[in-house]
Amino acid sequence: MNAPMVRAEGVRKHFGKLEVLQGIDLTVERGQVCCLLGPSGSGKSTFLRCINHLETVDGGRLTVDGELVGYRQHGNKLHELREREVAERRRDIGMVFQRFNLFPHMTALDNVIEAPVKVGGVPRAAAREQARQLLEQVGLGDRAGYYPAQLSGGQQQRVAIARALAMKPKLMLFDEPTSALDPELVGDVLDVMRRLAADGMTMVVVTHEIGFAREVGDTAVFMDQGVVVEAGDPRQVLVDPEQERTRAFLSKVL
Amino acid sequence: MTDTTASFTTTSTPEAAVQDLEVVPVRNYGRWIAATASIMALVGLIGSLAKNDNLHWDVVATYLFADLIFDGLATTLWLTAAAMALGLGLGTLIAVMRLSTSPVLYGLANAFVWLFRGTPLLVQIIFWGYAAALYKYVKIGVPFTDITFLQAETNSLLTPAVAALLALGLNEAAYASEIVRAGIQSVDHGQAEAAHSLGMRPALTMRRIVLPQAMRVIIPPMGNETINMLKMTALVSVISAHDLMSNIQDVYAQNYQVIPMLVVASLWYLALVTLLGIPQAWLERRYGRGTAQAGHVSPLQRMLGGATGLTGRKNKETGR
């Protein structure tokens, strides 16, 4: 039980000849919020997607709660698991996408109960009850019967968070959750994430919200061109970074 | 700048007069003329048809509701339904196979589509009708041994109705698979990723998330396919499967009233195709849930000039 929630050791990944991850080492302890920052193309989203095996890894080891997600280790070989087995392990890892990816043919409530009922085997009535509570938590108790197209971006993203939470994950991954939102809607989503962090959820957040990272993050990781440039206390890394590259990035986004 | 000021002064009217301004839409006098002309032409055509003795309306009336015709209709209807069910079921399977990463499944599916789409349907119907000439017995067992689980005479298995169903269903599967594949590919990949991130397996993701969304794209062309199928069942008359067209042919082979009998057939096909529009509209609404819909425009409204954005659908005709 003492294993960190996420441990990456020398994670490598390439798309064709392009090395998008050139040996990432990273540890996220239980209950911590780790914010990944960096310019686009730095590999931060790819790394996040490797954590729940939406992307395969070409080298290194990535464990969640001490367990490999997409692989089984035999001696010094990692055997890729079948989709069915991967699905089993992804249940505990919630993910929120930049473009929400709500199921458009289902209401907000149906979006939230889909996985608990069909994957978790939770009785429909119980799942509904839980879903209503979750929607209440994200401030959308009155929007349960709405279809995604009838909700604003911010509301959709909060439904997406509720949907991920419905599987009672031990780890939440956020892939630029506010990047596709109108500026005025960003706050509501960040508030929900802030509360989630305060409740002790372990979170890995790819974000451009420097303020959020400083305020909520336990660690900030600055990535560029597939390597971790600098990592540590966000109040250090994002205020007075040691590396010139980090400094240059911050001066541009702030 | 001076220009704006000038026009402002010349066109400005007193406040009260602006309130009284009336907006007059474009008057389409040409439409009225065209409508009158076409109605007159249509009335003339119908009148000449009605008065034409060679059409033998009495024969049409005698046979329009004859038992023989209803027997044929029943066959046509179940054949259409069964062939579409077989086509859609098998077509979906083939579509999934063609999208599979397995080269074996992909190759098999491609070969199937290549074969059944590449040969005339009429040839396929005749082939299945005369398959008994190729294999006298159907045996299921272990190849190259004497172990047999099931054996039957081909002729007793492959009745004209079964042959017709196989021919139409397999041919439809080839076309349906393309439609379903296009539908599946129209669904954003993020949907599958979201489902996977929730721990849903690939099969469940396909069934619950991808296919229901693909349906929106699949239904309009599949409606077309159903209408086509209803009419293509007429082809099975070549193996006398006792569908509507077979029975019509049997009658005019005896009484030589070819045209009146074809009118009977056409009236029934038209009636059935018209009825098919109802379930299609219902399905389109059901699978259109959650998408911002352009308001429904009834045919009447469309005729009166309210049509916008509905023309695209006409391009979905699948040439055959």
GROMACS .gro file of N, CA and C in nm, chain A residues 49 52 54 83-84 87 90-91 93 95 97 99 101-106 114-115 118-119 147 149 163-164 167, chain B residues 188-202 204 207-210 212-213 287 289-292:
model
  162
   49ARG      N    1  -0.188   1.061  -2.118
   49ARG     CA    2  -0.264   0.954  -2.182
   49ARG      C    3  -0.194   0.819  -2.167
   52ASN      N    4  -0.316   0.611  -1.833
   52ASN     CA    5  -0.425   0.512  -1.838
   52ASN      C    6  -0.425   0.433  -1.969
   54LEU      N    7  -0.417   0.503  -2.279
   54LEU     CA    8  -0.481   0.544  -2.405
   54LEU      C    9  -0.372   0.553  -2.512
   83GLU      N   10  -0.722  -0.560  -2.467
   83GLU     CA   11  -0.811  -0.446  -2.438
   83GLU      C   12  -0.903  -0.475  -2.318
   84ARG      N   13  -0.953  -0.598  -2.311
   84ARG     CA   14  -1.044  -0.634  -2.202
   84ARG      C   15  -0.979  -0.616  -2.066
   87ALA      N   16  -0.918  -0.254  -1.986
   87ALA     CA   17  -1.044  -0.190  -1.945
   87ALA      C   18  -1.068  -0.211  -1.796
   90ARG      N   19  -0.857   0.025  -1.603
   90ARG     CA   20  -0.885   0.167  -1.620
   90ARG      C   21  -0.999   0.215  -1.531
   91ARG      N   22  -1.079   0.120  -1.482
   91ARG     CA   23  -1.194   0.159  -1.400
   91ARG      C   24  -1.158   0.253  -1.287
   93ILE      N   25  -0.923   0.469  -1.277
   93ILE     CA   26  -0.856   0.592  -1.319
   93ILE      C   27  -0.956   0.677  -1.396
   95MET      N   28  -1.080   1.006  -1.610
   95MET     CA   29  -1.013   1.098  -1.701
   95MET      C   30  -1.112   1.203  -1.752
   97PHE      N   31  -1.140   1.513  -2.040
   97PHE     CA   32  -1.076   1.551  -2.165
   97PHE      C   33  -1.093   1.700  -2.194
   99ARG      N   34  -1.187   1.829  -2.471
   99ARG     CA   35  -1.313   1.854  -2.544
   99ARG      C   36  -1.428   1.776  -2.484
  101ASN      N   37  -1.593   1.530  -2.442
  101ASN     CA   38  -1.629   1.396  -2.489
  101ASN      C   39  -1.745   1.334  -2.413
  102LEU      N   40  -1.843   1.417  -2.381
  102LEU     CA   41  -1.966   1.359  -2.325
  102LEU      C   42  -2.034   1.280  -2.436
  103PHE      N   43  -2.117   1.182  -2.395
  103PHE     CA   44  -2.190   1.105  -2.495
  103PHE      C   45  -2.312   1.187  -2.537
  104PRO      N   46  -2.315   1.236  -2.661
  104PRO     CA   47  -2.418   1.334  -2.699
  104PRO      C   48  -2.559   1.275  -2.707
  105HIS      N   49  -2.568   1.142  -2.718
  105HIS     CA   50  -2.700   1.082  -2.732
  105HIS      C   51  -2.762   1.045  -2.597
  106MET      N   52  -2.694   1.086  -2.488
  106MET     CA   53  -2.747   1.056  -2.355
  106MET      C   54  -2.760   1.185  -2.276
  114GLU      N   55  -2.385   0.560  -1.694
  114GLU     CA   56  -2.352   0.460  -1.795
  114GLU      C   57  -2.246   0.359  -1.747
  115ALA      N   58  -2.131   0.411  -1.703
  115ALA     CA   59  -2.023   0.321  -1.663
  115ALA      C   60  -2.054   0.245  -1.534
  118LYS      N   61  -2.313  -0.028  -1.648
  118LYS     CA   62  -2.271  -0.125  -1.748
  118LYS      C   63  -2.137  -0.190  -1.718
  119VAL      N   64  -2.051  -0.119  -1.646
  119VAL     CA   65  -1.919  -0.174  -1.616
  119VAL      C   66  -1.912  -0.219  -1.469
  147TYR      N   67  -2.951   1.725  -2.243
  147TYR     CA   68  -2.852   1.663  -2.332
  147TYR      C   69  -2.730   1.754  -2.339
  149ALA      N   70  -2.571   1.886  -2.573
  149ALA     CA   71  -2.582   1.999  -2.666
  149ALA      C   72  -2.660   2.115  -2.604
  163ARG      N   73  -1.906   1.236  -1.434
  163ARG     CA   74  -1.907   1.105  -1.499
  163ARG      C   75  -1.784   1.024  -1.460
  164ALA      N   76  -1.669   1.091  -1.458
  164ALA     CA   77  -1.546   1.021  -1.421
  164ALA      C   78  -1.550   0.981  -1.273
  167MET      N   79  -1.724   0.638  -1.119
  167MET     CA   80  -1.659   0.508  -1.105
  167MET      C   81  -1.574   0.501  -0.979
  442ASP      N   82  -1.682   1.070  -3.359
  442ASP     CA   83  -1.555   1.123  -3.312
  442ASP      C   84  -1.480   1.020  -3.226
  443HIS      N   85  -1.349   1.010  -3.251
  443HIS     CA   86  -1.270   0.910  -3.179
  443HIS      C   87  -1.268   0.937  -3.028
  444GLY      N   88  -1.285   1.063  -2.991
  444GLY     CA   89  -1.289   1.098  -2.848
  444GLY      C   90  -1.398   1.024  -2.773
  445GLN      N   91  -1.505   0.987  -2.844
  445GLN     CA   92  -1.614   0.915  -2.779
  445GLN      C   93  -1.567   0.778  -2.731
  446ALA      N   94  -1.496   0.708  -2.817
  446ALA     CA   95  -1.444   0.577  -2.779
  446ALA      C   96  -1.341   0.593  -2.667
  447GLU      N   97  -1.257   0.698  -2.675
  447GLU     CA   98  -1.157   0.719  -2.570
  447GLU      C   99  -1.223   0.744  -2.436
  448ALA      N  100  -1.329   0.826  -2.439
  448ALA     CA  101  -1.399   0.855  -2.314
  448ALA      C  102  -1.456   0.726  -2.256
  449ALA      N  103  -1.515   0.644  -2.342
  449ALA     CA  104  -1.573   0.518  -2.295
  449ALA      C  105  -1.463   0.426  -2.240
  450HIS      N  106  -1.350   0.418  -2.310
  450HIS     CA  107  -1.240   0.334  -2.262
  450HIS      C  108  -1.189   0.385  -2.128
  451SER      N  109  -1.180   0.517  -2.114
  451SER     CA  110  -1.126   0.572  -1.989
  451SER      C  111  -1.218   0.539  -1.871
  452LEU      N  112  -1.345   0.508  -1.901
  452LEU     CA  113  -1.437   0.471  -1.794
  452LEU      C  114  -1.433   0.322  -1.766
  453GLY      N  115  -1.348   0.250  -1.837
  453GLY     CA  116  -1.335   0.107  -1.814
  453GLY      C  117  -1.427   0.024  -1.901
  454MET      N  118  -1.486   0.086  -2.005
  454MET     CA  119  -1.575   0.009  -2.092
  454MET      C  120  -1.491  -0.071  -2.192
  455ARG      N  121  -1.531  -0.196  -2.212
  455ARG     CA  122  -1.458  -0.280  -2.308
  455ARG      C  123  -1.494  -0.240  -2.451
  456PRO      N  124  -1.408  -0.283  -2.546
  456PRO     CA  125  -1.434  -0.243  -2.685
  456PRO      C  126  -1.574  -0.281  -2.734
  458LEU      N  127  -1.851  -0.335  -2.564
  458LEU     CA  128  -1.953  -0.253  -2.497
  458LEU      C  129  -1.950  -0.110  -2.551
  461ARG      N  130  -2.126  -0.103  -2.880
  461ARG     CA  131  -2.271  -0.123  -2.870
  461ARG      C  132  -2.341  -0.003  -2.806
  462ARG      N  133  -2.282   0.049  -2.700
  462ARG     CA  134  -2.353   0.152  -2.622
  462ARG      C  135  -2.320   0.294  -2.667
  463ILE      N  136  -2.198   0.315  -2.715
  463ILE     CA  137  -2.154   0.452  -2.742
  463ILE      C  138  -2.142   0.480  -2.892
  464VAL      N  139  -2.070   0.396  -2.963
  464VAL     CA  140  -2.040   0.430  -3.103
  464VAL      C  141  -2.160   0.403  -3.196
  466PRO      N  142  -2.493   0.368  -3.145
  466PRO     CA  143  -2.609   0.457  -3.137
  466PRO      C  144  -2.585   0.592  -3.202
  467GLN      N  145  -2.462   0.642  -3.195
  467GLN     CA  146  -2.434   0.770  -3.258
  467GLN      C  147  -2.419   0.754  -3.409
  541TYR      N  148  -3.299   0.859  -3.309
  541TYR     CA  149  -3.154   0.860  -3.302
  541TYR      C  150  -3.097   1.000  -3.320
  543ARG      N  151  -3.177   1.222  -3.113
  543ARG     CA  152  -3.183   1.280  -2.978
  543ARG      C  153  -3.050   1.342  -2.940
  544GLY      N  154  -3.059   1.457  -2.877
  544GLY     CA  155  -2.938   1.517  -2.824
  544GLY      C  156  -2.861   1.599  -2.926
  545THR      N  157  -2.904   1.595  -3.053
  545THR     CA  158  -2.837   1.680  -3.150
  545THR      C  159  -2.926   1.798  -3.177
  546ALA      N  160  -2.866   1.913  -3.195
  546ALA     CA  161  -2.944   2.031  -3.227
  546ALA      C  162  -3.012   2.007  -3.360
   0.00000   0.00000   0.00000
